[in-house]
Coordinates of C-alpha atoms in Angstrom, one line a residue:
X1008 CA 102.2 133.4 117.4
X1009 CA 103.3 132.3 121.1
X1010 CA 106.6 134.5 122.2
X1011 CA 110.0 134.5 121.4
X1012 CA 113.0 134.2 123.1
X1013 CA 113.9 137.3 120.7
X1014 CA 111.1 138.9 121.4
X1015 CA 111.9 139.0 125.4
X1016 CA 115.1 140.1 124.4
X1017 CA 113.7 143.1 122.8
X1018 CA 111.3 144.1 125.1
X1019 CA 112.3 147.2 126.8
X1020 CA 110.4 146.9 130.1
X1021 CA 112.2 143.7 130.9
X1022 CA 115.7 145.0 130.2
X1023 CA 117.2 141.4 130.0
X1024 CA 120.5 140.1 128.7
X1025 CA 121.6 136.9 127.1
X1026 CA 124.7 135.7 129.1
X1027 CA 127.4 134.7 126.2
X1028 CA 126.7 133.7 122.7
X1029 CA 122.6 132.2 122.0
X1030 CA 122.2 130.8 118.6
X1031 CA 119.7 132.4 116.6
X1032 CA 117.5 130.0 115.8
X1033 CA 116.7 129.5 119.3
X1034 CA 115.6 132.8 120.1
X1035 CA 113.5 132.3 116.7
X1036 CA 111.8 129.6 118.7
X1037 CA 108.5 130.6 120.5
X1038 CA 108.0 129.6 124.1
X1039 CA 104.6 127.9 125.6
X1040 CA 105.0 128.7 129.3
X1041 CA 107.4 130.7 131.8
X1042 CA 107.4 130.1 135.3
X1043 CA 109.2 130.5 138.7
X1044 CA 111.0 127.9 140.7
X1045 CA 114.3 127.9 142.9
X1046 CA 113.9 124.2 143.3
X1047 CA 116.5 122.0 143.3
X1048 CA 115.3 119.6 140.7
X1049 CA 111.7 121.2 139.5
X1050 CA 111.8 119.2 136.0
X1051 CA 109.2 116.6 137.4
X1052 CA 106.5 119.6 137.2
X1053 CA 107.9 121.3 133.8
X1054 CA 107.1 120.2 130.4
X1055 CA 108.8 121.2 127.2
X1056 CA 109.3 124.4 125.5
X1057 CA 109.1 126.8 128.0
X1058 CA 111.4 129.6 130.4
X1059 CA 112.2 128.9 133.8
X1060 CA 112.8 132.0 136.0
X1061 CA 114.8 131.3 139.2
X1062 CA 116.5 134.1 141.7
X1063 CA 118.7 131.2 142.2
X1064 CA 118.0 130.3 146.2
X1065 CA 118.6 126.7 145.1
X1066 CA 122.5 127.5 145.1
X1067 CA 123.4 129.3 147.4
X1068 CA 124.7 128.1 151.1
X1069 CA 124.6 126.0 153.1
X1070 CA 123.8 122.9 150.4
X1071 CA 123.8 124.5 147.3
X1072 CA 122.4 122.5 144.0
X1073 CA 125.2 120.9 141.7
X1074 CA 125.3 123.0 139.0
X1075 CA 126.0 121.2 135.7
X1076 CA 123.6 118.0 136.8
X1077 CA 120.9 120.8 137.4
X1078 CA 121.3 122.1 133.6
X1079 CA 121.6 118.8 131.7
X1080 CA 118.2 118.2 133.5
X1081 CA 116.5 121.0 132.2
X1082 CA 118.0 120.9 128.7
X1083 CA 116.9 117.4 128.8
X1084 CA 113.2 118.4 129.9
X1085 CA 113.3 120.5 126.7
X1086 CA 112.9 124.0 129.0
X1087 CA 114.0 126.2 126.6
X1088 CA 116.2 128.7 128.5
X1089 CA 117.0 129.5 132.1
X1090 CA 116.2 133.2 133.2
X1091 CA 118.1 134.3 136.6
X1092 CA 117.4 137.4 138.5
X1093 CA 120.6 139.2 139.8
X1094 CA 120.4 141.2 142.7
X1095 CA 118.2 139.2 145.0
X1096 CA 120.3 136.4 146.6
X1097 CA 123.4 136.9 144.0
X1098 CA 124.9 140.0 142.8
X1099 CA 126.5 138.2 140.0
X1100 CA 125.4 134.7 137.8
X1101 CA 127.3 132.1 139.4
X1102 CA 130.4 131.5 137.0
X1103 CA 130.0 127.5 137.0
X1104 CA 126.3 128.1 136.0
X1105 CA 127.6 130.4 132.9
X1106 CA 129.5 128.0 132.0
X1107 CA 127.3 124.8 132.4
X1108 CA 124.6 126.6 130.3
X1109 CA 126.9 127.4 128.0
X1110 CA 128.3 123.7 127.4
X1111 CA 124.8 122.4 127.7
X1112 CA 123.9 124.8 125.0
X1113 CA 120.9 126.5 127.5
X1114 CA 120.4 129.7 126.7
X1115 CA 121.0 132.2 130.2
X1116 CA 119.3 135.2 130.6
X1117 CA 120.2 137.7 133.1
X1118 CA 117.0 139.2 134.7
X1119 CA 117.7 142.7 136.5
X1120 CA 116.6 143.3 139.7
X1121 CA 113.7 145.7 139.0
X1122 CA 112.2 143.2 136.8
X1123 CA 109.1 141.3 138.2
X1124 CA 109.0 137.7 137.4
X1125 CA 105.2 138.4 137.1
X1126 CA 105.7 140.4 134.3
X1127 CA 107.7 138.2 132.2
X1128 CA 105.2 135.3 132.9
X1129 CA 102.1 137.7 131.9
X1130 CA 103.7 138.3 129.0
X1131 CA 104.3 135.3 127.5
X1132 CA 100.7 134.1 128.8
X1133 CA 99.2 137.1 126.9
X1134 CA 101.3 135.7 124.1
X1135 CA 100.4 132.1 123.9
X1136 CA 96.1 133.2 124.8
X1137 CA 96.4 135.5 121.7
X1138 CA 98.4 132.8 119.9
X1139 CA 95.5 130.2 121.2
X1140 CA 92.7 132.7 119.9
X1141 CA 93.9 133.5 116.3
X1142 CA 94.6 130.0 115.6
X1143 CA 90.7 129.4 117.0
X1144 CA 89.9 132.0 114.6
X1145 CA 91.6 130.7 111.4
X1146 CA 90.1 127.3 112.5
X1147 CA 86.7 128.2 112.4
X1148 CA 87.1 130.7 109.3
X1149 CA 88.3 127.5 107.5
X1150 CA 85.8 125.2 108.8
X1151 CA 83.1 127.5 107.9
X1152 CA 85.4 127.5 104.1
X1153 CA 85.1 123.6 104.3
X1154 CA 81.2 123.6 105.0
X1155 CA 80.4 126.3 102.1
X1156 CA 82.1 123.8 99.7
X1157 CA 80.3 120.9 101.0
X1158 CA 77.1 122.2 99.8
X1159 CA 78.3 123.1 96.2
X1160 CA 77.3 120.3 93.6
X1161 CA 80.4 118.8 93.7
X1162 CA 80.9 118.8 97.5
X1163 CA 83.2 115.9 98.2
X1164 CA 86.0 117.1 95.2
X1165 CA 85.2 121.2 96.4
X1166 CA 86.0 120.3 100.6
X1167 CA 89.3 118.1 99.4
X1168 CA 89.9 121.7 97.1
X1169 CA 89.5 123.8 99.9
X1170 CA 91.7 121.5 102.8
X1171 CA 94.4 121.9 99.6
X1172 CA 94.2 125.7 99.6
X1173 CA 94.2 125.9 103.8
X1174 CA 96.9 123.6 104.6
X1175 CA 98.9 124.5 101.2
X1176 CA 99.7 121.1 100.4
X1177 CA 98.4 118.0 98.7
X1178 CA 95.6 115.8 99.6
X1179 CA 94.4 112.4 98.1
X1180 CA 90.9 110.4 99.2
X1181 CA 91.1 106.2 99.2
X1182 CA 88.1 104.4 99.4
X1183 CA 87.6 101.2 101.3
X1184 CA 89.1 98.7 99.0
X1185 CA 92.7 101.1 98.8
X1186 CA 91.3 102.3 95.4
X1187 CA 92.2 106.1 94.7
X1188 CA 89.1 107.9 94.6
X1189 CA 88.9 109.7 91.3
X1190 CA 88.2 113.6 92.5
X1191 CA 89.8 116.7 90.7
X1192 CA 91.6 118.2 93.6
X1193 CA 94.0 121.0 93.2
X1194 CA 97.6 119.0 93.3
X1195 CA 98.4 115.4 92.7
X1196 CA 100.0 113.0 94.6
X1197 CA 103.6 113.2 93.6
X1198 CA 104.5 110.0 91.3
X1199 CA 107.6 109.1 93.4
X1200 CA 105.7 109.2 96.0
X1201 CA 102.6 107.6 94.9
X1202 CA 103.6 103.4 95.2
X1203 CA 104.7 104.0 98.7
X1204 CA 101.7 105.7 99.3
X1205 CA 99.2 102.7 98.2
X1206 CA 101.2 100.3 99.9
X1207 CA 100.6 101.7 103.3
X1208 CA 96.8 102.5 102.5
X1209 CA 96.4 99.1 101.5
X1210 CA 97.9 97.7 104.9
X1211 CA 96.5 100.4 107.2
X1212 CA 92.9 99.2 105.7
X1213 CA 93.7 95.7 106.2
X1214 CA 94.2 96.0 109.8
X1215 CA 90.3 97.2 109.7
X1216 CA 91.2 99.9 113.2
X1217 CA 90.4 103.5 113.0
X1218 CA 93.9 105.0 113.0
X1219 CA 96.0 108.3 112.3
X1220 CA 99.4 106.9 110.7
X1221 CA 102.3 109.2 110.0
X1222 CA 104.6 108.4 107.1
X1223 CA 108.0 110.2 107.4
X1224 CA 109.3 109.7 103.3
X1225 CA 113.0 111.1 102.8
X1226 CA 112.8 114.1 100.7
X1227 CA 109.1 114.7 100.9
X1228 CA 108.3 115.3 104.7
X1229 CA 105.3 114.3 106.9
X1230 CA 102.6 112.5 105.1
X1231 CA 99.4 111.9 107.3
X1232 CA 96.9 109.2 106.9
X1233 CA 93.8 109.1 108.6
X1234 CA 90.9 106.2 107.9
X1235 CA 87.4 106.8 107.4
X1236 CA 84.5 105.4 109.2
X1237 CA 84.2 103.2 112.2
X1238 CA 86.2 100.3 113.7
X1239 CA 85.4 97.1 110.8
X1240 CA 83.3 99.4 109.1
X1241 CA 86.2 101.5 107.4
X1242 CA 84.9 103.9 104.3
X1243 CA 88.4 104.8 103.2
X1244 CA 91.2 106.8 103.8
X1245 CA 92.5 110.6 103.7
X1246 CA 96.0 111.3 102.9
X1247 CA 97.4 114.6 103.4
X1248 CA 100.8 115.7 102.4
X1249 CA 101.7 117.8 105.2
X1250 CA 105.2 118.5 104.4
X1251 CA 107.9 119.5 106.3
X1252 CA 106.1 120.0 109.7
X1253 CA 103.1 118.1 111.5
X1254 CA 99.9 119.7 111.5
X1255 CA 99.4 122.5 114.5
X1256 CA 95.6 122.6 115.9
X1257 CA 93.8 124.6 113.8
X1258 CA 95.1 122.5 110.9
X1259 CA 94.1 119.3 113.0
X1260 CA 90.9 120.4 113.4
X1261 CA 89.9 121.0 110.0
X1262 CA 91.1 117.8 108.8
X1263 CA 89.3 116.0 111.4
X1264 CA 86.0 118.8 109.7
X1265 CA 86.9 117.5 106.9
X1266 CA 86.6 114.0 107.3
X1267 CA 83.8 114.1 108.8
X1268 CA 82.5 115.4 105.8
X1269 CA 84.2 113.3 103.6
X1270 CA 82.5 110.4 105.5
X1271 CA 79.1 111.4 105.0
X1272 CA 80.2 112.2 100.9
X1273 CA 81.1 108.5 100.9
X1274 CA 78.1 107.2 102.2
X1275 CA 76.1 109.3 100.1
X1276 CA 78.2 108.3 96.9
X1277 CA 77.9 104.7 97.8
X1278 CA 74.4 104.9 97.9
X1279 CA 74.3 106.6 94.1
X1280 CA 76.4 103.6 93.4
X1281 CA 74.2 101.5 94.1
X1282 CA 71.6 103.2 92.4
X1283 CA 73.5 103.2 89.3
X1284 CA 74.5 99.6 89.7
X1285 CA 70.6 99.0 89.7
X1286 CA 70.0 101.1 86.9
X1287 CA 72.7 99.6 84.6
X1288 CA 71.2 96.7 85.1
X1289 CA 67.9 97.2 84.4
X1290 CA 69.4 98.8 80.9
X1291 CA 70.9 95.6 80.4
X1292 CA 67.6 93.9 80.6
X1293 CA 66.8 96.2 78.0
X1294 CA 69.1 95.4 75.8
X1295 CA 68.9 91.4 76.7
X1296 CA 65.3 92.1 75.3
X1297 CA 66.6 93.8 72.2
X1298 CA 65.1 97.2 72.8
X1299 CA 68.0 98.9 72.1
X1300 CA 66.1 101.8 71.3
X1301 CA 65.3 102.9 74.3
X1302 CA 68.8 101.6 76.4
X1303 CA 70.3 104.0 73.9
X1304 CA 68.7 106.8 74.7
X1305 CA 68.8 106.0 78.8
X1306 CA 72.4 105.6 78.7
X1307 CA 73.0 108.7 76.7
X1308 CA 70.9 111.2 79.2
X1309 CA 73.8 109.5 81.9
X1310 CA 76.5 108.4 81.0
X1311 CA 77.3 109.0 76.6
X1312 CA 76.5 107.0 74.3
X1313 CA 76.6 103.2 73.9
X1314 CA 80.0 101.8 72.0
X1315 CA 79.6 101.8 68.1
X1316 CA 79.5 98.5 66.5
X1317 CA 81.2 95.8 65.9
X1318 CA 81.1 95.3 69.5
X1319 CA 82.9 92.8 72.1
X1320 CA 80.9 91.6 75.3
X1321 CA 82.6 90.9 77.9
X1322 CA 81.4 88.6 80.8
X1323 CA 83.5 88.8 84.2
X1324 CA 83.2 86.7 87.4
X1325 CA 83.2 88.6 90.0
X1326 CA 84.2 86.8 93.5
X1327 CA 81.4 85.6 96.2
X1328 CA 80.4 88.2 98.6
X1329 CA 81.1 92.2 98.8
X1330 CA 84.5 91.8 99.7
X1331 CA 87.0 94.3 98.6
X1332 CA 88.5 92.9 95.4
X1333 CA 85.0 93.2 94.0
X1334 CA 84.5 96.6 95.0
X1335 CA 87.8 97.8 94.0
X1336 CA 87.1 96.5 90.1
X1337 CA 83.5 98.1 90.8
X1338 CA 85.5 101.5 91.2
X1339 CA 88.3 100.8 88.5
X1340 CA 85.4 100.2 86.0
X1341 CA 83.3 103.2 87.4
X1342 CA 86.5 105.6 86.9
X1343 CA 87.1 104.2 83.4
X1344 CA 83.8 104.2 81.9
X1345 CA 83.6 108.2 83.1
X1346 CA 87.2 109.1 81.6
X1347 CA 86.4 107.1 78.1
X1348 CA 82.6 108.3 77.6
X1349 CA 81.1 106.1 75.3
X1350 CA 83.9 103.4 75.2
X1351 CA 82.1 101.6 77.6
X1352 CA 79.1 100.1 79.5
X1353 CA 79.1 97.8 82.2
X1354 CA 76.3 95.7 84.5
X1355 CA 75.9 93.5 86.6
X1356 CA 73.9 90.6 86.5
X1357 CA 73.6 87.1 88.2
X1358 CA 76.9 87.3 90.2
X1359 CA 79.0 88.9 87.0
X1360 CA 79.7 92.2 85.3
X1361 CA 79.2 92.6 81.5
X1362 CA 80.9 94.8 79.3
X1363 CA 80.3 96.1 76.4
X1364 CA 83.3 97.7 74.2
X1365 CA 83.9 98.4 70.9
X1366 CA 86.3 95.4 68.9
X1367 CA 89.3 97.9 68.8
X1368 CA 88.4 99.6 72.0
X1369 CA 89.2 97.1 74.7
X1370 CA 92.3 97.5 75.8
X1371 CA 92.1 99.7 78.6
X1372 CA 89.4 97.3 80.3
X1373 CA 91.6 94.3 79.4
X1374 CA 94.2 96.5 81.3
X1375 CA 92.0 96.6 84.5
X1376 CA 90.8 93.4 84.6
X1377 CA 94.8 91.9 84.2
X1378 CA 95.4 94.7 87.3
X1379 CA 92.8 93.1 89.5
X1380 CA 93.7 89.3 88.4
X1381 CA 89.7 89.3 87.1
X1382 CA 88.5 86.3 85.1
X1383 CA 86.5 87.0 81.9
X1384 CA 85.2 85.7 78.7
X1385 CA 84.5 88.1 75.8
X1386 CA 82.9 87.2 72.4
X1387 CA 83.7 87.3 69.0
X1388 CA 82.6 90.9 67.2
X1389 CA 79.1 91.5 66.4
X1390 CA 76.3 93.7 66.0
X1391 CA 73.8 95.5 68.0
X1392 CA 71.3 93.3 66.7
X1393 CA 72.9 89.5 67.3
X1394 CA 73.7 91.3 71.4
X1395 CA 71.8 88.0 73.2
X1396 CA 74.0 85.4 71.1
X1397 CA 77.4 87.5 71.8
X1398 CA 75.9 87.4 75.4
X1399 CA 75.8 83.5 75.5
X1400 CA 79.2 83.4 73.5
X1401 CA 80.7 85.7 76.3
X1402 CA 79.4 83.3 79.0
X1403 CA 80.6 80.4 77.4
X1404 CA 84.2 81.8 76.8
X1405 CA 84.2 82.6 80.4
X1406 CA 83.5 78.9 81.4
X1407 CA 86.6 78.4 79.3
X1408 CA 88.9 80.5 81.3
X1409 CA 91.0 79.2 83.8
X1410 CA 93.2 80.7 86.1
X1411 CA 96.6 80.4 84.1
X1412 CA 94.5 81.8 81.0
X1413 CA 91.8 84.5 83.1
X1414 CA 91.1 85.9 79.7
X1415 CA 88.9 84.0 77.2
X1416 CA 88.1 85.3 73.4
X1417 CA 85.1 83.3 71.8
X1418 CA 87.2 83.4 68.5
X1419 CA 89.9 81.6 70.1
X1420 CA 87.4 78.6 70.8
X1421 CA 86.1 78.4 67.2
X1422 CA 89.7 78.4 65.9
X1423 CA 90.6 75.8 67.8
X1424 CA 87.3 73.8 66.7
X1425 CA 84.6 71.8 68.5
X1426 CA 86.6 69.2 69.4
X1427 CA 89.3 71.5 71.4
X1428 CA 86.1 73.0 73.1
X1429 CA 84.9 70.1 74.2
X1430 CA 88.4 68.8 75.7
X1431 CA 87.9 71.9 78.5
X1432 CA 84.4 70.4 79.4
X1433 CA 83.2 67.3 80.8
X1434 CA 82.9 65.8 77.7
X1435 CA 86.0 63.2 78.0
X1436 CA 84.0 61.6 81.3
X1437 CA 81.0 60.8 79.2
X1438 CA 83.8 59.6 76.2
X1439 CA 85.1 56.8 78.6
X1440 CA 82.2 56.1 80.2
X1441 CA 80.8 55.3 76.6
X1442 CA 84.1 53.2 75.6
X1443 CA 84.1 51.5 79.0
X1444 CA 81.9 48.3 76.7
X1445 CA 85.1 48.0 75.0
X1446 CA 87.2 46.5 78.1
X1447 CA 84.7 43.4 78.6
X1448 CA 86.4 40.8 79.0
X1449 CA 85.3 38.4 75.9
X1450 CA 86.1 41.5 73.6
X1451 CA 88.3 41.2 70.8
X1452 CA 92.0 42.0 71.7
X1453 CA 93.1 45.7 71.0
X1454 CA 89.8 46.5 69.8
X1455 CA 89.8 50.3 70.6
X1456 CA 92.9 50.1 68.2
X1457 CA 90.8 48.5 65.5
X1458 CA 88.2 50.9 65.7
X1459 CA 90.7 54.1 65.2
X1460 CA 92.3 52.6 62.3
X1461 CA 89.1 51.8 60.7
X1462 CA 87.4 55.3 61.0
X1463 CA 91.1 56.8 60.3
X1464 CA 90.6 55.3 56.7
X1465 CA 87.0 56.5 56.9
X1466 CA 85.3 52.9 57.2
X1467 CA 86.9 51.9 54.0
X1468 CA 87.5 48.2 54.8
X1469 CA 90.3 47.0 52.7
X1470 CA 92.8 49.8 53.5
X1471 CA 91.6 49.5 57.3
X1472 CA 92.8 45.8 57.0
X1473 CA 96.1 46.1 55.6
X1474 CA 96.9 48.9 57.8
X1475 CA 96.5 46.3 60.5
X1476 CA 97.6 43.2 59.1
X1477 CA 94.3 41.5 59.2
X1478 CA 91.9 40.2 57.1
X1479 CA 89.1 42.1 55.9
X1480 CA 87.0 40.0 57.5
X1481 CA 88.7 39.7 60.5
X1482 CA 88.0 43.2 60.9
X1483 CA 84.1 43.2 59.8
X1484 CA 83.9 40.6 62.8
X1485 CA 85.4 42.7 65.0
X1486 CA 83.8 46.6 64.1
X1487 CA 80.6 44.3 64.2
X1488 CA 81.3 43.5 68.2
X1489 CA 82.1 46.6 69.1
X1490 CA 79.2 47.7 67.2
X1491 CA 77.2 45.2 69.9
X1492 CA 79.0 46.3 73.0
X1493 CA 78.4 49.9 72.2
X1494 CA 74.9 49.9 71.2
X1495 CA 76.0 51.8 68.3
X1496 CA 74.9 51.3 64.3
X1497 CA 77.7 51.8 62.7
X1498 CA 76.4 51.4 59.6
X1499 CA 75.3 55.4 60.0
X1500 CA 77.9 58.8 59.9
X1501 CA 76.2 60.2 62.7
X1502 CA 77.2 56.7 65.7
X1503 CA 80.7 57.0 63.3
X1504 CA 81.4 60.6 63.9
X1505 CA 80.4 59.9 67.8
X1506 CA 82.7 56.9 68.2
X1507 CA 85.8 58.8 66.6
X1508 CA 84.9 62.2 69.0
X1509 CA 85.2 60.0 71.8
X1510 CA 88.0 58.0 71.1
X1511 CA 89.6 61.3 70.3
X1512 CA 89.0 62.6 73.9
X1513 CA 89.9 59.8 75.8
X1514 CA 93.6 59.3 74.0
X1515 CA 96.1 58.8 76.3

């Protein structure tokens, strides 16, 4: 590491002597540059964390520097302390600058005569190169570290292992819809920590800008996101819990190694994905076409085995394009299907994914999909062999959902009967467009209320007619007119049943 101000102390050659009391944890702290000046004000060419060596010319006679100005300057500049050389143009260190340094809290060193300013500034250059060089060394020692691990089979989860074991912290991989990217690393993401986390991936993706961001969280330190990819083309996001300091160099320069390997991981694994998406779907064909057989035994070389029977399919919309909600439920349903082998398979097809689950083993998926505010129908249970009617069952269900109710059983619609399926169709336009006859003008007054207290007594004429307070003729002449307007025989069940499902539809 660079020097010390403890380290100058101790150095024998140098013979230097700390002028009143210097905390010790500033002589702990390590200095970047020394350097010579007697000007009056040389801050404007000083930066930060460094010794200034004066033989103090700047005050002496016959205009002699302000002395407690000059200090608050250099404390302000961040120098870290002021070295003066006795014995050249003063005997002594100026009283008023002993006690300006001291009240600025600048550490003064006394510098004896014999002691060349040159070899206090080799010294701490020496200090710093060797500093500069071992942390070169440890950089490329663990960038080789990082490359070895890329080119195990699991490269992606061994590099995010390896940046865990070099930086001794934790480290967490987001892909481009803010999804958490389901890799065994070392350490987790702390759960207190882990919704504050997600909300600023989410929004650091959303501004779609390459970008470093620095979270400061009280009681965890630094935590360090950097994105993935290219300007509108973002892959995803590394998080890295850096603790209670920000990262040094070395440190820096393997996480920018890293994601750069990260990036080409994620461009790999998105084009496995889509290989897999293509062959899920062609074992969906396969099952559409009732070879079960053979999906079977495809699905079990990759991912398990297909859910046991009685099963549930599952139909979900997904939205138009490949924006990132869809991807996102992509990677939720990716993640799940791997933790519960064999309690799922998913595919796409036409625009939608389907599921397949077991009855009772659901609830996880329903889970997701309420997560990502998905829209799905499922059917009713049913067998391996029936698959193709529980597809057109899930499908229909689905048409059924609506955004209030995004998830649609096929049982609920056959509880609630063919009539309560229809009233979530079209079916009640067509109903008044075929009662519409009915409103003619030269038809019988309140026939539509006729009509459903003839068919509520099921046609039977005499009870229809006191119900109504007419005579049974009365109402044979008027069933008979709307019989005319409609074009309907009502002489048969099958125009009666049709007349009472629309009238039933189109109540007000």
């Amino acid at each position: 590491m660079p020097a010390t101000l403890r380290a100058l102390l101790d150095e024998a050659r140098f013979d230097l002597r700390a002028v009143g009391g210097v905390d010790d944890a500033l002589l702990t702290r390590a200095i970047l540059w020394a350097h010579n000046s007697d000007l009056p004000d040389p801050t404007p060419w000083l930066d930060s964390g460094g010794l200034l060596l004066t033989d103090g010319l700047q005050f002496s006679a016959p205009d002699p520097t302000p002395v407690r100005p000059y200090v608050r300057r250099l404390v302000e500049r961040g120098v870290l302390a002021l070295a003066f050389s006795t014995g050249i143009v003063h005997e002594r260190i100026p009283d008023d600058l002993a006690e300006a340094a001291s009240a600025e809290g600048l550490p003064l060193f006394e510098v004896p005569r014999d002691t060349p300013f040159m070899g206090i500034i080799r010294f701490v250059s020496d200090a710093v190169a060797d500093d500069d060089r071992q942390m070169l060394e440890r950089s490329l020692r663990a960038q080789r570290s990082v490359a070895r691990a890329a080119l195990r089979p699991d490269g992606l989860a061994e590099i995010l292992r390896e940046l865990e074991r070099e930086l001794g912290c934790w480290v967490a991989l987001f892909d481009a819809a803010g999804s958490r990217v389901k890799v065994p690393t070392r350490h987790q993401i702390p759960p207190s920590l882990a919704s504050e986390i997600e909300d600023a991936v989410a929004d650091t993706l959303s501004r779609g800008r390459t970008a470093a961001v620095r979270l400061s969280i009280a009681g965890a330190g630094e935590v360090t996101l950097q994105t993935l990819g290219q300007r509108g083309d973002l892959r995803g996001i590394l998080a890295v819990g850096t603790g209670t300091g920000a990262l040094d160099r070395a440190r820096a320069d393997l996480v920018d190694a890293v994601i750069a390997l990260a990036s080409i991981a994620l461009e790999q694994s998105r084009t496995l994905d889509e290989a897999r998406r293509r062959l899920r779907s062609g074992v969906l064909e396969l099952l559409t076409a009732g070879i079960t057989a053979v999906a079977q035994r495809t699905v079990s070389h990759l991912w398990g085995p297909l859910p046991d029977g009685p099963l549930r399919v599952g139909c979900i919309a997904l939205p138009d394009g490949e924006d990132g909600g869809a991807q996102s439920l992509r990677s939720g349903m990716e993640l799940l299907a791997v933790e519960s082998e064999g309690a799922l398979f998913f595919a796409e097809r036409d625009g939608r994914i389907v599921t397949i689950t077991a009855d009772d083993g659901r609830a996880d998926l329903l889970a997701l999909l309420h997560r990502h505010g998905a829209v799905a129908g499922f059917s009713a249970p049913t067998a391996w062999d029936r698959f193709t009617e529980a597809m057109s069952e899930s499908e229909r269900a689905l048409a059924r959902a609506t955004p209030t109710q995004p998830l649609s059983d096929f049982d609920d619609m056959a509880r609630v009967g063919l009539l309560g399926h229809l009233e979530h169709t079209q079916a009640h336009d067509i109903a008044r467009r075929m009662l519409l006859p009915l409103q003619h003008t030269n038809a019988p007054a309140d026939l539509r209320r006729t009509l459903e207290v003839w068919l509520e007594h099921n046609g039977a004429w005499d009870p229809a007619a006191k119900a109504l307070g007419i005579h049974r003729h009365t109402l044979r002449a008027r069933v008979d007119a709307a019989a005319v307007l409609l074009d309907l025989d009502l002489d048969t069940f099958a125009a009666r049943a049709e007349l009472w499902g629309a009238l039933q539809l189109t109540r007000p």
